[in-house]
């Protein structure tokens, strides 16, 4: 149950334990996270396999000032399907500041929320996943799952009533659903002539990155999916010769 829409009282007690420019991540989970100490790479740009992708992740900008009120958000799970397609329970969550159309979001806003805080980011991408924001649903599912993993790594502060294992299981379900429901979605490079990166491959890699944090039975790829030369491929597509 939502203690308070923005949970101001908890923030006052806890203080500024987590900054607006990114919370600690579980280093075992993501190999794709930007190294913020790398001064050779522009802020918000991630290099994967020699290609650069502007995720806009965890970068403080002046535009984020209008989101500052969402910093103290805490996640109190309305159920264990929130933020996992095809559930739309996030719209019924009174803790979700984007529950109503009075605060409309566009895709650039979602990336800015990544720099404001993990819970704000989760609510933004989970809301987008319901179709309320014009963005690729696979991207919304991937980043909602990413936010759940980061929240789990910071659980006592950011999700006081939740079990980290539950949050990670929800994230694993989200990653699997990228492959099941949105296998053709891509993360596009800054260079419009460069090919996009398969979100299915990213989701499969992140799912495998949860090894040691969840039982192996919860980390299996969906039926029919395998890794081939570092990419997640649906086996029937191989036999048909699909792209």
PDB file of C-alpha atoms in Angstrom, residues 20-153:
ATOM      1  CA  UNK A  20      19.850  12.028  -8.177  1.00  0.00           C
ATOM      2  CA  UNK A  21      22.645  11.078 -10.531  1.00  0.00           C
ATOM      3  CA  UNK A  22      22.483   7.338 -10.106  1.00  0.00           C
ATOM      4  CA  UNK A  23      22.154   4.758  -7.406  1.00  0.00           C
ATOM      5  CA  UNK A  24      24.613   1.975  -6.708  1.00  0.00           C
ATOM      6  CA  UNK A  25      24.163  -0.976  -9.028  1.00  0.00           C
ATOM      7  CA  UNK A  26      24.805  -4.629  -8.397  1.00  0.00           C
ATOM      8  CA  UNK A  27      28.027  -5.009 -10.385  1.00  0.00           C
ATOM      9  CA  UNK A  28      27.286  -8.675 -11.084  1.00  0.00           C
ATOM     10  CA  UNK A  29      24.194  -7.859 -13.102  1.00  0.00           C
ATOM     11  CA  UNK A  30      24.993  -5.433 -15.934  1.00  0.00           C
ATOM     12  CA  UNK A  31      27.920  -5.536 -18.308  1.00  0.00           C
ATOM     13  CA  UNK A  32      26.302  -2.805 -20.399  1.00  0.00           C
ATOM     14  CA  UNK A  33      26.239  -0.063 -17.756  1.00  0.00           C
ATOM     15  CA  UNK A  34      28.059   3.150 -18.553  1.00  0.00           C
ATOM     16  CA  UNK A  35      31.214   3.802 -16.543  1.00  0.00           C
ATOM     17  CA  UNK A  36      30.531   7.310 -15.310  1.00  0.00           C
ATOM     18  CA  UNK A  37      34.198   7.814 -14.492  1.00  0.00           C
ATOM     19  CA  UNK A  38      35.192   7.350 -18.139  1.00  0.00           C
ATOM     20  CA  UNK A  39      35.844  10.921 -19.266  1.00  0.00           C
ATOM     21  CA  UNK A  40      36.534   9.786 -22.837  1.00  0.00           C
ATOM     22  CA  UNK A  41      32.875   9.030 -23.431  1.00  0.00           C
ATOM     23  CA  UNK A  42      30.184  11.746 -23.613  1.00  0.00           C
ATOM     24  CA  UNK A  43      27.605  11.646 -20.810  1.00  0.00           C
ATOM     25  CA  UNK A  44      24.709   9.348 -21.529  1.00  0.00           C
ATOM     26  CA  UNK A  45      26.423   7.500 -24.366  1.00  0.00           C
ATOM     27  CA  UNK A  46      26.989   3.771 -24.039  1.00  0.00           C
ATOM     28  CA  UNK A  47      29.295   1.822 -26.346  1.00  0.00           C
ATOM     29  CA  UNK A  48      28.273  -1.751 -27.102  1.00  0.00           C
ATOM     30  CA  UNK A  49      30.092  -3.899 -29.617  1.00  0.00           C
ATOM     31  CA  UNK A  50      31.782  -0.875 -31.179  1.00  0.00           C
ATOM     32  CA  UNK A  51      28.533   1.058 -31.639  1.00  0.00           C
ATOM     33  CA  UNK A  52      27.348   3.976 -29.530  1.00  0.00           C
ATOM     34  CA  UNK A  53      23.839   4.194 -28.156  1.00  0.00           C
ATOM     35  CA  UNK A  54      22.509   7.243 -26.337  1.00  0.00           C
ATOM     36  CA  UNK A  55      20.510   5.739 -23.500  1.00  0.00           C
ATOM     37  CA  UNK A  56      20.484   9.030 -21.589  1.00  0.00           C
ATOM     38  CA  UNK A  57      20.949   6.929 -18.462  1.00  0.00           C
ATOM     39  CA  UNK A  58      21.713   8.377 -15.033  1.00  0.00           C
ATOM     40  CA  UNK A  59      22.818  11.789 -16.337  1.00  0.00           C
ATOM     41  CA  UNK A  60      21.812  14.907 -14.421  1.00  0.00           C
ATOM     42  CA  UNK A  61      20.567  17.647 -16.741  1.00  0.00           C
ATOM     43  CA  UNK A  62      18.801  20.941 -16.292  1.00  0.00           C
ATOM     44  CA  UNK A  63      15.726  19.424 -17.922  1.00  0.00           C
ATOM     45  CA  UNK A  64      15.470  16.990 -15.019  1.00  0.00           C
ATOM     46  CA  UNK A  65      14.670  19.799 -12.609  1.00  0.00           C
ATOM     47  CA  UNK A  66      10.971  19.381 -13.291  1.00  0.00           C
ATOM     48  CA  UNK A  67      11.256  15.774 -12.093  1.00  0.00           C
ATOM     49  CA  UNK A  68      13.051  16.539  -8.826  1.00  0.00           C
ATOM     50  CA  UNK A  69       9.874  16.021  -6.817  1.00  0.00           C
ATOM     51  CA  UNK A  70       9.969  12.336  -7.795  1.00  0.00           C
ATOM     52  CA  UNK A  71      13.336  11.692  -6.116  1.00  0.00           C
ATOM     53  CA  UNK A  72      11.848  10.467  -2.815  1.00  0.00           C
ATOM     54  CA  UNK A  73       9.583   7.908  -4.461  1.00  0.00           C
ATOM     55  CA  UNK A  74       9.564   4.455  -2.892  1.00  0.00           C
ATOM     56  CA  UNK A  75       8.187   1.312  -4.477  1.00  0.00           C
ATOM     57  CA  UNK A  76       5.402  -0.515  -2.644  1.00  0.00           C
ATOM     58  CA  UNK A  77       4.325  -3.379  -4.878  1.00  0.00           C
ATOM     59  CA  UNK A  78       0.640  -3.362  -5.731  1.00  0.00           C
ATOM     60  CA  UNK A  79       1.198  -6.920  -7.040  1.00  0.00           C
ATOM     61  CA  UNK A  80       4.003  -9.021  -8.511  1.00  0.00           C
ATOM     62  CA  UNK A  81       3.039  -8.302 -12.131  1.00  0.00           C
ATOM     63  CA  UNK A  82       3.487  -4.533 -12.094  1.00  0.00           C
ATOM     64  CA  UNK A  83       5.836  -3.440 -14.855  1.00  0.00           C
ATOM     65  CA  UNK A  84       5.712  -6.867 -16.529  1.00  0.00           C
ATOM     66  CA  UNK A  85       3.816  -7.104 -19.819  1.00  0.00           C
ATOM     67  CA  UNK A  86       0.893  -7.666 -20.342  1.00  0.00           C
ATOM     68  CA  UNK A  87      -0.040  -6.428 -16.863  1.00  0.00           C
ATOM     69  CA  UNK A  88      -1.349  -2.863 -16.640  1.00  0.00           C
ATOM     70  CA  UNK A  89      -1.631  -2.826 -12.854  1.00  0.00           C
ATOM     71  CA  UNK A  90       0.812   0.092 -12.687  1.00  0.00           C
ATOM     72  CA  UNK A  91      -2.064   2.312 -13.831  1.00  0.00           C
ATOM     73  CA  UNK A  92      -4.020   1.279 -10.723  1.00  0.00           C
ATOM     74  CA  UNK A  93      -1.046   1.959  -8.431  1.00  0.00           C
ATOM     75  CA  UNK A  94      -1.741   5.109  -6.411  1.00  0.00           C
ATOM     76  CA  UNK A  95       2.010   5.479  -5.839  1.00  0.00           C
ATOM     77  CA  UNK A  96       2.564   5.939  -9.572  1.00  0.00           C
ATOM     78  CA  UNK A  97       2.944   9.680 -10.227  1.00  0.00           C
ATOM     79  CA  UNK A  98       2.210   9.087 -13.916  1.00  0.00           C
ATOM     80  CA  UNK A  99      -0.996   7.198 -13.202  1.00  0.00           C
ATOM     81  CA  UNK A 100      -3.131  10.057 -14.507  1.00  0.00           C
ATOM     82  CA  UNK A 101      -2.898  12.009 -17.743  1.00  0.00           C
ATOM     83  CA  UNK A 102      -2.303  15.215 -15.762  1.00  0.00           C
ATOM     84  CA  UNK A 103       1.452  14.525 -16.046  1.00  0.00           C
ATOM     85  CA  UNK A 104       1.917  13.312 -19.625  1.00  0.00           C
ATOM     86  CA  UNK A 105       5.230  11.741 -20.595  1.00  0.00           C
ATOM     87  CA  UNK A 106       7.125  11.626 -23.870  1.00  0.00           C
ATOM     88  CA  UNK A 107       9.973   9.237 -24.671  1.00  0.00           C
ATOM     89  CA  UNK A 108      12.734  11.806 -23.886  1.00  0.00           C
ATOM     90  CA  UNK A 109      11.184  12.259 -20.431  1.00  0.00           C
ATOM     91  CA  UNK A 110      11.674   8.566 -19.737  1.00  0.00           C
ATOM     92  CA  UNK A 111      15.424   8.806 -20.251  1.00  0.00           C
ATOM     93  CA  UNK A 112      15.578  11.878 -18.022  1.00  0.00           C
ATOM     94  CA  UNK A 113      13.783   9.934 -15.286  1.00  0.00           C
ATOM     95  CA  UNK A 114      16.611   7.384 -15.398  1.00  0.00           C
ATOM     96  CA  UNK A 115      18.828  10.104 -13.938  1.00  0.00           C
ATOM     97  CA  UNK A 116      16.334  11.151 -11.265  1.00  0.00           C
ATOM     98  CA  UNK A 117      15.961   7.842  -9.452  1.00  0.00           C
ATOM     99  CA  UNK A 118      15.326   4.145  -9.893  1.00  0.00           C
ATOM    100  CA  UNK A 119      11.708   4.159  -8.701  1.00  0.00           C
ATOM    101  CA  UNK A 120      10.772   7.170 -10.821  1.00  0.00           C
ATOM    102  CA  UNK A 121      12.434   5.456 -13.776  1.00  0.00           C
ATOM    103  CA  UNK A 122      10.533   2.243 -13.100  1.00  0.00           C
ATOM    104  CA  UNK A 123       7.172   3.997 -12.917  1.00  0.00           C
ATOM    105  CA  UNK A 124       7.909   5.927 -16.103  1.00  0.00           C
ATOM    106  CA  UNK A 125       8.915   2.903 -18.189  1.00  0.00           C
ATOM    107  CA  UNK A 126       6.205   0.678 -16.669  1.00  0.00           C
ATOM    108  CA  UNK A 127       3.598   3.311 -17.550  1.00  0.00           C
ATOM    109  CA  UNK A 128       5.016   3.536 -21.071  1.00  0.00           C
ATOM    110  CA  UNK A 129       4.715  -0.245 -21.339  1.00  0.00           C
ATOM    111  CA  UNK A 130       0.925   0.086 -21.085  1.00  0.00           C
ATOM    112  CA  UNK A 131       0.897   2.139 -24.289  1.00  0.00           C
ATOM    113  CA  UNK A 132       0.548   5.577 -22.726  1.00  0.00           C
ATOM    114  CA  UNK A 133       3.849   6.789 -24.186  1.00  0.00           C
ATOM    115  CA  UNK A 134       4.908   6.569 -27.817  1.00  0.00           C
ATOM    116  CA  UNK A 135       7.956   4.332 -27.526  1.00  0.00           C
ATOM    117  CA  UNK A 136       8.913   0.810 -28.475  1.00  0.00           C
ATOM    118  CA  UNK A 137       7.200  -1.525 -26.001  1.00  0.00           C
ATOM    119  CA  UNK A 138      10.263  -3.760 -25.947  1.00  0.00           C
ATOM    120  CA  UNK A 139      12.394  -0.802 -24.868  1.00  0.00           C
ATOM    121  CA  UNK A 140       9.899   0.040 -22.127  1.00  0.00           C
ATOM    122  CA  UNK A 141       9.906  -3.571 -20.897  1.00  0.00           C
ATOM    123  CA  UNK A 142      13.705  -3.814 -20.948  1.00  0.00           C
ATOM    124  CA  UNK A 143      14.246  -0.597 -19.014  1.00  0.00           C
ATOM    125  CA  UNK A 144      11.422  -1.286 -16.549  1.00  0.00           C
ATOM    126  CA  UNK A 145      13.154  -4.590 -15.766  1.00  0.00           C
ATOM    127  CA  UNK A 146      16.514  -2.795 -15.485  1.00  0.00           C
ATOM    128  CA  UNK A 147      14.987  -0.418 -12.938  1.00  0.00           C
ATOM    129  CA  UNK A 148      13.635  -3.341 -10.897  1.00  0.00           C
ATOM    130  CA  UNK A 149      17.107  -4.878 -10.696  1.00  0.00           C
ATOM    131  CA  UNK A 150      18.583  -1.561  -9.531  1.00  0.00           C
ATOM    132  CA  UNK A 151      15.810  -1.169  -6.961  1.00  0.00           C
ATOM    133  CA  UNK A 152      16.515  -4.693  -5.692  1.00  0.00           C
ATOM    134  CA  UNK A 153      20.178  -3.758  -5.231  1.00  0.00           C
TER     135      UNK A 153
END
